[in-house]
Amino acid sequence: MIRGYSKKTIKAYCSQVHRFHAFAQQQNNRMGHEKLIQSYSLHLLHRKCSHSYVNQALSAIKFFAQKVLLHEETVSYVRPKKEIKLPNVLSMNEVMLILKHSII
């Protein structure tokens, strides 16, 4: 593996860079690299992609820009905060049963 990345990570990064490239081609290409990355990040969030997915996309883009294109690290990659999800403990029917029994 190159740089210690697993096959799955390499495949995921390649897919992410490919999707970013397709998005970039759809844009006017008039915006700078940093604006394009921010726009792509917001695009993914508006499509209801998970925060971890967006972070993976940003990591792939950053890796590609620095290691393949040899760009200096001048772009700030603003990442979404980690989502805090509450566990689903009770089903809707269980909640209804509890409410029915507590009212009586």
Short mmCIF file of C-alpha atoms in Angstrom, two decimals:
data_model
loop_
_atom_site.label_atom_id
_atom_site.label_comp_id
_atom_site.label_asym_id
_atom_site.label_seq_id
_atom_site.Cartn_x
_atom_site.Cartn_y
_atom_site.Cartn_z
CA MET A 1 0.00 0.00 0.00
CA ILE A 2 1.23 3.46 -0.85
CA ARG A 3 1.85 5.60 2.25
CA GLY A 4 0.25 2.93 4.43
CA TYR A 5 -3.30 3.47 3.15
CA SER A 6 -5.53 0.42 2.88
CA LYS A 7 -7.05 -0.65 -0.45
CA LYS A 8 -10.47 0.52 0.75
CA THR A 9 -9.13 3.97 1.64
CA ILE A 10 -7.43 4.31 -1.72
CA LYS A 11 -10.63 3.27 -3.50
CA ALA A 12 -12.73 5.67 -1.40
CA TYR A 13 -10.32 8.57 -1.98
CA CYS A 14 -10.25 7.94 -5.73
CA SER A 15 -14.05 7.91 -5.83
CA GLN A 16 -14.26 11.09 -3.75
CA VAL A 17 -11.78 12.94 -5.98
CA HIS A 18 -13.66 11.75 -9.08
CA ARG A 19 -16.97 13.08 -7.66
CA PHE A 20 -15.31 16.39 -6.73
CA HIS A 21 -13.87 16.70 -10.23
CA ALA A 22 -17.31 16.09 -11.76
CA PHE A 23 -18.79 18.75 -9.46
CA ALA A 24 -16.02 21.20 -10.37
CA GLN A 25 -16.69 20.73 -14.07
CA GLN A 26 -20.37 21.56 -13.55
CA GLN A 27 -19.42 24.87 -11.91
CA ASN A 28 -18.32 27.92 -13.86
CA ASN A 29 -14.68 27.35 -12.80
CA ARG A 30 -14.58 31.06 -12.07
CA MET A 31 -14.35 30.52 -8.34
CA GLY A 32 -11.03 29.81 -6.71
CA HIS A 33 -9.98 26.42 -5.38
CA GLU A 34 -10.89 27.31 -1.79
CA LYS A 35 -14.37 28.58 -2.74
CA LEU A 36 -14.92 25.51 -4.89
CA ILE A 37 -14.08 23.19 -1.99
CA GLN A 38 -16.39 25.11 0.36
CA SER A 39 -19.15 25.01 -2.23
CA TYR A 40 -18.68 21.26 -2.68
CA SER A 41 -18.75 20.70 1.07
CA LEU A 42 -22.02 22.63 1.36
CA HIS A 43 -23.39 20.77 -1.66
CA LEU A 44 -22.76 17.44 0.08
CA LEU A 45 -24.35 18.64 3.32
CA HIS A 46 -27.43 19.90 1.44
CA ARG A 47 -27.71 16.45 -0.15
CA LYS A 48 -27.97 15.08 3.41
CA CYS A 49 -24.58 13.33 3.28
CA SER A 50 -23.23 12.46 6.72
CA HIS A 51 -20.58 14.62 8.31
CA SER A 52 -18.12 11.73 8.24
CA TYR A 53 -18.72 11.37 4.48
CA VAL A 54 -18.03 15.08 3.96
CA ASN A 55 -14.88 14.82 6.09
CA GLN A 56 -13.72 11.87 4.01
CA ALA A 57 -14.30 13.86 0.83
CA LEU A 58 -12.30 16.80 2.19
CA SER A 59 -9.46 14.50 3.25
CA ALA A 60 -9.36 12.95 -0.22
CA ILE A 61 -9.34 16.36 -1.92
CA LYS A 62 -6.62 17.60 0.42
CA PHE A 63 -4.49 14.50 -0.19
CA PHE A 64 -4.91 14.81 -3.96
CA ALA A 65 -4.06 18.53 -3.97
CA GLN A 66 -0.98 18.15 -1.78
CA LYS A 67 0.49 14.80 -2.83
CA VAL A 68 -0.55 14.49 -6.48
CA LEU A 69 -0.86 18.08 -7.71
CA LEU A 70 1.89 19.21 -5.30
CA HIS A 71 -0.04 22.32 -4.22
CA GLU A 72 1.24 24.06 -1.16
CA GLU A 73 -1.10 23.94 1.81
CA THR A 74 -2.75 27.35 1.45
CA VAL A 75 -6.38 26.24 1.45
CA SER A 76 -8.18 26.01 4.77
CA TYR A 77 -10.42 22.98 4.87
CA VAL A 78 -13.42 23.85 7.03
CA ARG A 79 -14.87 20.60 8.26
CA PRO A 80 -18.34 20.01 9.69
CA LYS A 81 -18.50 19.19 13.36
CA LYS A 82 -19.02 15.60 14.36
CA GLU A 83 -22.69 14.75 14.53
CA ILE A 84 -24.13 13.86 17.90
CA LYS A 85 -26.81 11.27 17.40
CA LEU A 86 -29.11 10.08 20.12
CA PRO A 87 -29.71 6.37 20.25
CA ASN A 88 -33.10 5.01 19.22
CA VAL A 89 -34.13 3.24 22.38
CA LEU A 90 -37.91 2.97 22.12
CA SER A 91 -40.08 2.37 19.10
CA MET A 92 -43.06 4.60 18.41
CA ASN A 93 -45.44 1.82 19.53
CA GLU A 94 -43.56 1.42 22.80
CA VAL A 95 -43.83 5.15 23.47
CA MET A 96 -47.56 5.08 22.69
CA LEU A 97 -48.08 2.17 25.07
CA ILE A 98 -46.25 4.00 27.85
CA LEU A 99 -48.28 7.16 27.26
CA LYS A 100 -51.57 5.23 27.20
CA HIS A 101 -50.76 3.50 30.47
CA SER A 102 -49.59 6.69 32.20
CA ILE A 103 -52.78 8.62 31.32
CA ILE A 104 -55.14 6.10 32.85
#
